[in-house]
XYZ file of C-alpha atoms in Angstrom:
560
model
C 42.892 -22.474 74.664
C 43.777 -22.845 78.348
C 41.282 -22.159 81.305
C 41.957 -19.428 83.861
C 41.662 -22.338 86.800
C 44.874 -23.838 84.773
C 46.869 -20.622 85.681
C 45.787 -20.529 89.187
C 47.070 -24.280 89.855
C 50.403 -23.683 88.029
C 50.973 -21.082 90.661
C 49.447 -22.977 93.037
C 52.093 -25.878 92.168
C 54.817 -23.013 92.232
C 53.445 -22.381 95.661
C 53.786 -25.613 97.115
C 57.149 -26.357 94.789
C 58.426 -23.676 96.565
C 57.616 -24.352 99.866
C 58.915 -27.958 99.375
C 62.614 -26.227 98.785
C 61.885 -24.196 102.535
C 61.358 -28.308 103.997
C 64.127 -29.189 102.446
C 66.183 -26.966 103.736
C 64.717 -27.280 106.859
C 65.196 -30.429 107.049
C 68.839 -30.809 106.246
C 69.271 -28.124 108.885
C 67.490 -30.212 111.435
C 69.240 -33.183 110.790
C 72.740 -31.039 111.051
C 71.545 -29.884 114.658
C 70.001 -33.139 115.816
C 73.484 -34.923 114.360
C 75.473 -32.625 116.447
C 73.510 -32.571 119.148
C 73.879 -36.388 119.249
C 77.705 -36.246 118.599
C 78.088 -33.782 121.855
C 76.561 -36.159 124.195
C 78.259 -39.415 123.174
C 81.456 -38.427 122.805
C 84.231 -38.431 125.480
C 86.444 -35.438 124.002
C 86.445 -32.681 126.581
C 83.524 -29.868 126.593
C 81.512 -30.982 123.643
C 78.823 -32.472 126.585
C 78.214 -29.011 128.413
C 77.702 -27.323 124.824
C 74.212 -29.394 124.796
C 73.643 -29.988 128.557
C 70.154 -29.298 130.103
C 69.646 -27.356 132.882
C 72.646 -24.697 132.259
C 71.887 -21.561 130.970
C 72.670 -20.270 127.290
C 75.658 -18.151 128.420
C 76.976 -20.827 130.211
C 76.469 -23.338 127.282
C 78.262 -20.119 124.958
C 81.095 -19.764 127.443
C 81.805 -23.768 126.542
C 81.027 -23.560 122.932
C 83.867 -20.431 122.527
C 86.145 -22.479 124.809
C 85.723 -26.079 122.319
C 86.198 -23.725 119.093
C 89.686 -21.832 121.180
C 91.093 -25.089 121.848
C 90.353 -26.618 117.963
C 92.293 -23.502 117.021
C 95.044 -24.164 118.955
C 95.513 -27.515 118.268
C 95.068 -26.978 114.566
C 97.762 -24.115 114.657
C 100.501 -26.210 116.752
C 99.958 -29.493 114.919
C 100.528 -27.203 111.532
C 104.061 -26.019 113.701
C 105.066 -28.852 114.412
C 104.651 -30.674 111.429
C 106.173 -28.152 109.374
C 109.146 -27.982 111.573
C 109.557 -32.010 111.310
C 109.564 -31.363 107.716
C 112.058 -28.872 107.814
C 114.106 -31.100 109.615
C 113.371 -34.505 108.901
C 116.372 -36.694 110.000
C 118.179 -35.896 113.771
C 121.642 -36.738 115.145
C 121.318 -38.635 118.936
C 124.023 -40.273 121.256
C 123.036 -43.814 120.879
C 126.386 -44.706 123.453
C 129.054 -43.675 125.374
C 130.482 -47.514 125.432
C 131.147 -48.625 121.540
C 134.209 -50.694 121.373
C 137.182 -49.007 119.974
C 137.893 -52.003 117.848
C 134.858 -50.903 115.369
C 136.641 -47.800 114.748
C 139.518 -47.642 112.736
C 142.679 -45.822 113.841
C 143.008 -42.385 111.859
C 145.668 -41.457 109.329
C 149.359 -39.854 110.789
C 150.890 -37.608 108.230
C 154.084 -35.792 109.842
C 155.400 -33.088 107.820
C 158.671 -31.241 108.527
C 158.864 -27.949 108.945
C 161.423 -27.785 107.038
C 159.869 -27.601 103.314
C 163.749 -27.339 101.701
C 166.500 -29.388 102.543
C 169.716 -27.632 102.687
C 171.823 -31.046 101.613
C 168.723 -31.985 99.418
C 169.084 -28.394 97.237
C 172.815 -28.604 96.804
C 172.608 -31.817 95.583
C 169.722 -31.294 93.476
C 171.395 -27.713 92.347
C 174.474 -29.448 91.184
C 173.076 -32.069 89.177
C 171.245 -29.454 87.167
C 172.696 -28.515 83.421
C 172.529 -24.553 83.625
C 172.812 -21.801 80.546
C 175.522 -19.249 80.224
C 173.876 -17.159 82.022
C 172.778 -18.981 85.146
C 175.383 -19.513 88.273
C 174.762 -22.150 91.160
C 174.346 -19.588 93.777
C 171.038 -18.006 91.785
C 169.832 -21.762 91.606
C 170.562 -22.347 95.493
C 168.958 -18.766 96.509
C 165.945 -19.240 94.293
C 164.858 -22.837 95.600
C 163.878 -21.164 98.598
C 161.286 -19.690 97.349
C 159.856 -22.556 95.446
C 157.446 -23.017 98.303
C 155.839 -19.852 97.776
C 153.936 -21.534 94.118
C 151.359 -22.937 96.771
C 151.660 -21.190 100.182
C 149.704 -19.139 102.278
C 151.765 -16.036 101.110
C 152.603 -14.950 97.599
C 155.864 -14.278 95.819
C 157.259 -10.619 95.157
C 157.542 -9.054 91.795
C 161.517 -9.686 92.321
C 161.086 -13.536 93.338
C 158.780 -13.803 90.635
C 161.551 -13.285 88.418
C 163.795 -15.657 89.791
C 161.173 -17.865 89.881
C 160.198 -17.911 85.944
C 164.174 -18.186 85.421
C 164.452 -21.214 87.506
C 161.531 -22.642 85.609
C 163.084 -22.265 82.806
C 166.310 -24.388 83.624
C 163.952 -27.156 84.984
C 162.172 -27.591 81.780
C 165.394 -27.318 79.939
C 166.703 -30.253 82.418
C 162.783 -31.566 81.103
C 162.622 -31.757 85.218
C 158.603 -31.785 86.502
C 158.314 -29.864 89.074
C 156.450 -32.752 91.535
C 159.724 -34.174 90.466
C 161.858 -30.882 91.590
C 159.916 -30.828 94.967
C 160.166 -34.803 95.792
C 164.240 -34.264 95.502
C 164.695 -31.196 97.302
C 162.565 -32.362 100.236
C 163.558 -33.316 103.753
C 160.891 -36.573 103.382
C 161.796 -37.610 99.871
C 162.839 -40.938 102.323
C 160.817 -40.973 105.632
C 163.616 -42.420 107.414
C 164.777 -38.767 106.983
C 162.837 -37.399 109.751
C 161.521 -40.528 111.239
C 163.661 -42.548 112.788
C 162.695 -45.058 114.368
C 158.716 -46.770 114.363
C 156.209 -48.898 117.063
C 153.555 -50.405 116.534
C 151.591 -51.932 119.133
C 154.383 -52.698 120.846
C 156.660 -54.253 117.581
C 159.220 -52.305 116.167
C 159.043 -52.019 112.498
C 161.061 -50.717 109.600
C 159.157 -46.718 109.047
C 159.182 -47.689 105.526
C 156.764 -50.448 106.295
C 154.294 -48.480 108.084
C 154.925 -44.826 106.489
C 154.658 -43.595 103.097
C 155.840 -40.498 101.486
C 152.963 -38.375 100.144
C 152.199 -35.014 98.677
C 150.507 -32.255 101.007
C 149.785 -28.698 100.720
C 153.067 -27.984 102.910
C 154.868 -30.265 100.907
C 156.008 -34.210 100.890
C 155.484 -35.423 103.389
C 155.087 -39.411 105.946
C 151.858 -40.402 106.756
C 150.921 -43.977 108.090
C 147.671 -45.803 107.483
C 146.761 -43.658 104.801
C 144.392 -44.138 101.965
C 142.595 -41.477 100.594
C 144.136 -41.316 96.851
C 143.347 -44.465 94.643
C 146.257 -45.660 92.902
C 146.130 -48.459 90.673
C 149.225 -49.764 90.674
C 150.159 -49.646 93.933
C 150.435 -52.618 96.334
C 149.857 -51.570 100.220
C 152.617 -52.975 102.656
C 151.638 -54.073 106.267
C 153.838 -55.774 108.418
C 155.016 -59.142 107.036
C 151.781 -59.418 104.402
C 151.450 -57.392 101.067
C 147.527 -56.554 100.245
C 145.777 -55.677 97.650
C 143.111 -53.875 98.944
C 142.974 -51.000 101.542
C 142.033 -51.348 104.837
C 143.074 -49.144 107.804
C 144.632 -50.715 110.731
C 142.138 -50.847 113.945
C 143.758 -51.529 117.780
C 142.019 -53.675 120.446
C 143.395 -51.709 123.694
C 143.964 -48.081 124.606
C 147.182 -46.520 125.916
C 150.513 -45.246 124.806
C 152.383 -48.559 124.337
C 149.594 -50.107 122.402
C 149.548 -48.188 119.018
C 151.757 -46.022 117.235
C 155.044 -44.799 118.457
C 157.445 -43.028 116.390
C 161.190 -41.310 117.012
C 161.252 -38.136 114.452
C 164.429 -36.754 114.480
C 165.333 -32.675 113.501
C 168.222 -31.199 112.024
C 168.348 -27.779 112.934
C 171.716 -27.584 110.718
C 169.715 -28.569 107.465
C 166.748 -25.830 107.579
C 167.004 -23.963 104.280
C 163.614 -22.551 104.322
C 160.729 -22.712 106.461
C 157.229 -22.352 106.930
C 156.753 -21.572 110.170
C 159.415 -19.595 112.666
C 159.903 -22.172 114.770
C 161.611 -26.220 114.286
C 160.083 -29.577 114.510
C 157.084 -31.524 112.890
C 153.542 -30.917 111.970
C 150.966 -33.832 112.983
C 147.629 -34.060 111.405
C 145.117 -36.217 112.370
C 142.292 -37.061 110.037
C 140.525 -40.491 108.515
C 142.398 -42.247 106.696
C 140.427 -41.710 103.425
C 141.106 -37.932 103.975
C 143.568 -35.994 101.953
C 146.339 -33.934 104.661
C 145.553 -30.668 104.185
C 145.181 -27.019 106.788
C 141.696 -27.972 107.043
C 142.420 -31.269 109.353
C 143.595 -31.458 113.000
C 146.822 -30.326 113.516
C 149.486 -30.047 116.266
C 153.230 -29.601 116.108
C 156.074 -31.370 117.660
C 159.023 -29.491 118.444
C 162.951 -31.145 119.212
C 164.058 -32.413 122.748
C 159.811 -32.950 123.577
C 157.949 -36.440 123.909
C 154.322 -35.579 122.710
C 151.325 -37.485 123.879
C 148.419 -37.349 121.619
C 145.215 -39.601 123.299
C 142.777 -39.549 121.078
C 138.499 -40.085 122.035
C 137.189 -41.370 118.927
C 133.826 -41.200 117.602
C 131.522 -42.843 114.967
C 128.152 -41.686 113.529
C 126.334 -43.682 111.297
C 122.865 -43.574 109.852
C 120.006 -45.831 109.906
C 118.428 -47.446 106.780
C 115.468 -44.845 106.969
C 117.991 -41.976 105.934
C 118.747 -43.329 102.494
C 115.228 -43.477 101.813
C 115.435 -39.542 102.152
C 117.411 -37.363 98.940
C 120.252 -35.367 100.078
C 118.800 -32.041 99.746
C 116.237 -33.299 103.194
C 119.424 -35.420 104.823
C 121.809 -32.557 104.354
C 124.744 -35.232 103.542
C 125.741 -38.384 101.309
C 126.536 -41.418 101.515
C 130.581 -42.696 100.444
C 128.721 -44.506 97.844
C 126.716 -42.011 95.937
C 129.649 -39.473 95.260
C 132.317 -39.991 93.290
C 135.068 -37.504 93.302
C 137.680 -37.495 90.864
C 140.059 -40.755 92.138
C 139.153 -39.810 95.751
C 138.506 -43.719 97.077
C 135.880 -42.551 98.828
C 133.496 -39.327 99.739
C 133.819 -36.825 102.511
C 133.086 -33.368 102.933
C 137.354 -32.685 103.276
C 138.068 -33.965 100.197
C 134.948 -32.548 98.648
C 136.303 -28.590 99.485
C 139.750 -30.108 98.646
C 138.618 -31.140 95.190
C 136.567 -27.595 94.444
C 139.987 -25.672 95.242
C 141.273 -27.891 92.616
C 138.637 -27.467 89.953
C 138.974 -23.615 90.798
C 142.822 -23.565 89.714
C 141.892 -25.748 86.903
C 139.249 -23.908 85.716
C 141.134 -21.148 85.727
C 144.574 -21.576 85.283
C 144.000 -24.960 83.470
C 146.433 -26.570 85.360
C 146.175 -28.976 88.724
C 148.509 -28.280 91.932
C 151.161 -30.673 92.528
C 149.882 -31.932 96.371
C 146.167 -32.637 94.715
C 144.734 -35.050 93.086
C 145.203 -33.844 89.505
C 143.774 -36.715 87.273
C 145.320 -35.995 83.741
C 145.622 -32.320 84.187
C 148.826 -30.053 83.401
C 150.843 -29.384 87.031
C 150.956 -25.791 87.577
C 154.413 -24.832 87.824
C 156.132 -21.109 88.393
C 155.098 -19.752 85.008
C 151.371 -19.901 86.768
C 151.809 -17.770 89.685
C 149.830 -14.544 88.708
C 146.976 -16.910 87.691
C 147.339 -18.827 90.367
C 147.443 -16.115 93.128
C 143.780 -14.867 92.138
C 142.459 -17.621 92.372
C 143.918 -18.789 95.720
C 144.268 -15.322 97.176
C 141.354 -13.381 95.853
C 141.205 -9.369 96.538
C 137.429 -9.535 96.724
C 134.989 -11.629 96.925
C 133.928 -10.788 93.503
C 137.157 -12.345 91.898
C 136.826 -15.238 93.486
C 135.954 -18.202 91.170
C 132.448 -19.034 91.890
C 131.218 -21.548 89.054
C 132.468 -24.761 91.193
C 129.488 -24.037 93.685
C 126.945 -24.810 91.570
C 128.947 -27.883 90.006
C 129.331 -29.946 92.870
C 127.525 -28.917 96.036
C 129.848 -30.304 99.041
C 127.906 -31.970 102.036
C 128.703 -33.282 105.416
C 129.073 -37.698 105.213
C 126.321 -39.804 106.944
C 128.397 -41.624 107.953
C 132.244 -40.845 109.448
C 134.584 -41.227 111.744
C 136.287 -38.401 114.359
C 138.924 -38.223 116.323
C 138.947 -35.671 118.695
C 142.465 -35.608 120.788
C 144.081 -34.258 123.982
C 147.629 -33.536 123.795
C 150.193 -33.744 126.562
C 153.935 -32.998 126.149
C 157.252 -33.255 128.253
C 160.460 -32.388 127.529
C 162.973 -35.083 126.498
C 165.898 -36.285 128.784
C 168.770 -37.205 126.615
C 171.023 -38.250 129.154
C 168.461 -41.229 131.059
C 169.326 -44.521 131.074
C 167.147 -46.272 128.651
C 168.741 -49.576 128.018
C 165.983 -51.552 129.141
C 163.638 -50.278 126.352
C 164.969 -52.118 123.183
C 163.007 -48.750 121.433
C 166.079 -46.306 122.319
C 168.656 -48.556 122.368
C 171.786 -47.052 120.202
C 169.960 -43.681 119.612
C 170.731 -40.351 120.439
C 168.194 -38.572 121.240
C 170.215 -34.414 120.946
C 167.262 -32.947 118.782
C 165.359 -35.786 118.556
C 161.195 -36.220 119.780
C 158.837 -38.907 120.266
C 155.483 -39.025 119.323
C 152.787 -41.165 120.806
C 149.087 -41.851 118.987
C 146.530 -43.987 120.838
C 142.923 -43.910 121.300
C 142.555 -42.815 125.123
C 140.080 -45.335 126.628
C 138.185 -48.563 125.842
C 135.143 -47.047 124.621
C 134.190 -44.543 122.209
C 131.062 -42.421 121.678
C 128.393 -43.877 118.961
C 125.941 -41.224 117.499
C 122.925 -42.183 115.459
C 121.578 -40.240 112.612
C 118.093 -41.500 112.266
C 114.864 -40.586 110.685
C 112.346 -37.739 112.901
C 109.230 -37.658 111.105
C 108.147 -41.334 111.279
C 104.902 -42.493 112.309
C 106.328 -43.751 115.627
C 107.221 -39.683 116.347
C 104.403 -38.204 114.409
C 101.974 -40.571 116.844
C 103.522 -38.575 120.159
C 103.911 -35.553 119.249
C 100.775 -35.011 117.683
C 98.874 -37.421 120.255
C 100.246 -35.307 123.132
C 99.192 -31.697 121.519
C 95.873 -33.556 120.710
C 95.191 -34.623 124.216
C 96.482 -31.859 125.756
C 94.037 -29.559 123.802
C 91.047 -31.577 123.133
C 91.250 -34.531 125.549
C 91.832 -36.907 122.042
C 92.553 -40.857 122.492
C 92.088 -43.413 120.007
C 88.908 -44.612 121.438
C 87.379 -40.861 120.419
C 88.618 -41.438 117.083
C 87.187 -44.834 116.860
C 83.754 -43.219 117.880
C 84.562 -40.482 115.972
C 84.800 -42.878 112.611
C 81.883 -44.756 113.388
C 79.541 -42.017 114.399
C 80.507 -40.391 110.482
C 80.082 -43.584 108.599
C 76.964 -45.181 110.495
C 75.086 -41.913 111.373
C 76.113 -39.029 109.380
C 76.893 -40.338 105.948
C 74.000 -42.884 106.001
C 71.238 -40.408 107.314
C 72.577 -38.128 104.445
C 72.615 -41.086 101.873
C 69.009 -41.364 103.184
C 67.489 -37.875 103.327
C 68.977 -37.256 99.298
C 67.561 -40.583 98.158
C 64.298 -39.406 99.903
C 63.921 -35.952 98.877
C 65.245 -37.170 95.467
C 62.483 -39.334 94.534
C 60.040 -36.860 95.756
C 61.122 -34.415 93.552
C 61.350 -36.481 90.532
C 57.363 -37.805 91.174
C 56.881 -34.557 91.513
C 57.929 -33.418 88.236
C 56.274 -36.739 86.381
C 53.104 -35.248 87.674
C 53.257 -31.588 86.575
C 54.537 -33.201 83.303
C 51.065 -35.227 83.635
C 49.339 -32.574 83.834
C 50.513 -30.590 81.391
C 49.912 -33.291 78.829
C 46.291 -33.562 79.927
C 45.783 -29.910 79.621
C 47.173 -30.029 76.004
C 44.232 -32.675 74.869
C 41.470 -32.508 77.412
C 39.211 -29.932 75.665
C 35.689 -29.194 74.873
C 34.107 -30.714 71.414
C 32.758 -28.010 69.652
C 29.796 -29.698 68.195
C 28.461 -29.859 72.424
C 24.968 -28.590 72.603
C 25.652 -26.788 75.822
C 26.167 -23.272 75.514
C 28.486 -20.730 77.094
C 26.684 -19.823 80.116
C 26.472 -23.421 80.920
C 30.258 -24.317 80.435
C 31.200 -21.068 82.373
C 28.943 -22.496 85.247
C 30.560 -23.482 88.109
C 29.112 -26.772 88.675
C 30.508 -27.483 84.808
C 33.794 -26.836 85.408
C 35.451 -29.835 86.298
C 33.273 -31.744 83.749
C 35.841 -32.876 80.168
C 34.425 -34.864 77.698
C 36.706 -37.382 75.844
């Protein structure tokens, strides 16, 4: 049985248990506002000192605090801005020079394409060498070929052509004839000393056969020169007294007309059987020399009885080793060596768009266009004209073959090479004396045009794509904002470190350990007590009675 002075100390300990929590508090807060107080008038970051200043008056010291807890704000909120935005946009694209050396860039690819897609001579030739049915004559052949460029052009075929079309398929696969094969004969460049006549190279005349070759475009065959975008095996590249093995485009050391390429295309006006523009001459485009010719690349035209300048003010981007470390979805490109596209020798956005057109037609027409790339797929011929005009030629947007996009998403290169050109033209006099350049002797030049390439100066423009968000960039830009709003240097961070570790966190380390030990004696003596009240009692056999034990003077007297 307990004593009624045992209840009053419990709450009595209650009391003062509960008051210790108020001291605690009170404490911590103290230490919070004698901390800050200290912080204020040490540091050197702007306004912290006036917050806690004597001799100012509380509105003033207000006015300050308000103005601190503005400019935290603000600093918070554009450092959150601007770091975003350098995430956004990680890696950036400067002008690192306006003098690189044209010799580190290589000169581009030439491709020269007649306008002419069908040879007048070419079709008779081909047209009587063909064996035809009963009921086939030589004139249908002859006035169906022109329309054989229509399987890939810009327009479509008739329902009439069409017809003509499928028949003249027909005789070509009963003369087993492919129809690159049909094409490559009835061309104006099945032989590039067709249209080109004669060829100079930095200052050397050479055969054209040594320096062009004849390849397949979207227009048709075509000549191109220092081209090597297609990767053929078996093929052995020709340069000028050497045979090579392995492709590498041809670079020049000096800049002007007489010190790269100079060619003499000639144009039989006579021998146009159908073309695909209304007017005579050549098509030049101008590209890399790992890009496939195609509508997409530079392009001028060349017409008869003209001499054509084309100067050329080349430029090379090329990224820094940071960039890699980056994937592409961040960079927003790729590097040659990453992407490998179909037997492309290299990547680049051109052929990347030029190989999703031909994974549309395959996809859908399962067939591959003669001018592309077509690995081991079937070459569409005239039978696939209704498939192939929805695909090419879509009504709607709807129809138009979207899976590809989602197959192979086509990026800019990080690294390339452009060629930006100016083009000046004159008009051709046929009757000038021009024995004393060896490049015109014994040529007429009725209908005939020369064609100059050549980089335009001695330098060419460098651009860097590099990495934004490294610590170099992240240390100004957020430095400056940090100044600029709270007066920050890397001294105040220093003290700013130092006053955390040495006076903060070790007075709070202190102050728990403290209060922590106080609490736990604390509860070892109520636990003390508690024991004691469980066994000190009164022995029953005492001889004092109950008015003495409820006595006053008896109270605090145990027997053990």
């Amino acid at each position: 049985m307990f004593h009624e002075g045992d209840n009053s100390q419990r709450n009595k300990s209650r009391l003062i248990n509960a008051s210790n929590g108020k001291d605690d508090k009170s404490v911590k807060k103290n230490f919070c506002t004698r901390k800050f107080v200290e912080f204020c008038r040490r540091t050197d970051l702007h306004g912290y000192k006036y917050i806690v200043m004597e001799g100012i008056s509380t509105f003033e010291r207000c006015c300050w605090a308000i103005s601190v807890a503005v400019s935290i704000v603000c600093a918070a909120y554009f450092v959150v801005t601007a770091y975003r935005w350098y995430a956004r946009n990680p890696i950036v694209t400067v002008i690192e020079s306006t003098q690189g050396a044209i010799w580190d860039v290589p000169f581009p690819a030439v491709t020269i394409c007649d306008l002419n897609l069908v040879s007048k001579k070419a079709a008779h030739r081909f047209a009587e060498n063909l064996t035809l049915p009963g009921d086939v004559t030589l004139d249908f052949i002859l006035n169906t070929i022109k329309f054989a460029p229509t399987l890939h052009s810009s327009y479509g075929a008739d329902p009439e052509q069409r017809k003509k079309l499928y028949k003249l398929q027909s005789v070509l696969d009963l003369n087993q004839i492919a129809i690159e094969e049909m094409y490559r004969r009835i061309s104006p460049a099945y032989r590039c000393d067709n249209i080109i006549q004669r060829c100079l190279w930095k200052n050397t005349i050479y055969r054209c056969d040594q320096l062009f070759q004849p390849v397949f475009t979207v227009l048709n065959l075509c000549c191109t020169f220092n081209y090597f975008a297609v990767e053929e095996k078996t093929k052995t590249f020709k340069r000028p007294n050497v045979l090579v093995n392995t492709p590498l485009p041809r670079r020049v050391a000096s800049c002007g007309y007489q010190t790269a390429l100079t060619v003499l295309i000639k144009t039989d006006p006579l021998d146009y059987y159908s073309a695909s523009v209304a007017s005579q001459g050549v098509l030049v485009f101008i590209d890399d020399s790992y890009n496939l010719p195609d509508l997409d690349s530079p392009v001028r035209m060349v017409n008869p009885s003209s001499e054509v300048f084309i100067a050329l003010s080349p430029e090379r981007t090329y990224s820094t080793p940071g960039v890699k470390g980056f994937p592409p979805e961040q960079r927003q490109c790729y590097f040659k060596d990453e992407v490998k596209i179909a037997n492309f020798r290299q990547y680049s956005f051109h052929n990347c768009i030029v190989y999703r057109k031909l994974k549309s037609i395959k996809d859908a027409c399962n067939c591959a266009p003669f001018f592309l790339s077509k690995d081991y797929y079937r070459t569409c011929n005239f039978y696939d004209l209704d498939c192939l005009e929805t695909v090419l030629w879509p009504k709607s947007i709807k129809n138009h073959n979207t899976t590809l996009v989602d197959d192979l998403h086509c990026l800019p290169e990080c690294e390339h090479f452009d060629y930006p050109l100016e083009v000046a033209l004159g008009k051709l006099a046929s009757n000038m004396h021009l024995n004393r350049l060896p490049f015109f002797n014994e040529v007429d030049l009725v209908n005939q045009s020369v064609l100059n390439v050549f980089f335009n100066d001695l330098v060419s423009t460098r651009y860097r794509r590099d990495v934004y968000l490294n610590w170099q960039n992240i240390l100004a830009a957020f430095g400056g904002l940090l100044s600029l709003m709270l007066g920050f240097t890397l001294i105040s961070g220093f003290d700013l470190v130092i006053f955390l570790v040495l006076h903060v966190f070790y007075g709070l380390i202190q102050i728990i350990f403290v209060y922590k030990n106080k609490y736990v004696q604390k509860i070892n003596v109520q636990e003390r007590n508690s024991h004691k009240e469980a066994w000190i009692m009164p022995r029953p056999t005492d001889a004092i009675d109950r008015k003495t034990r409820n006595d006053p003077l008896y109270s605090n007297i145990h027997y053990y």
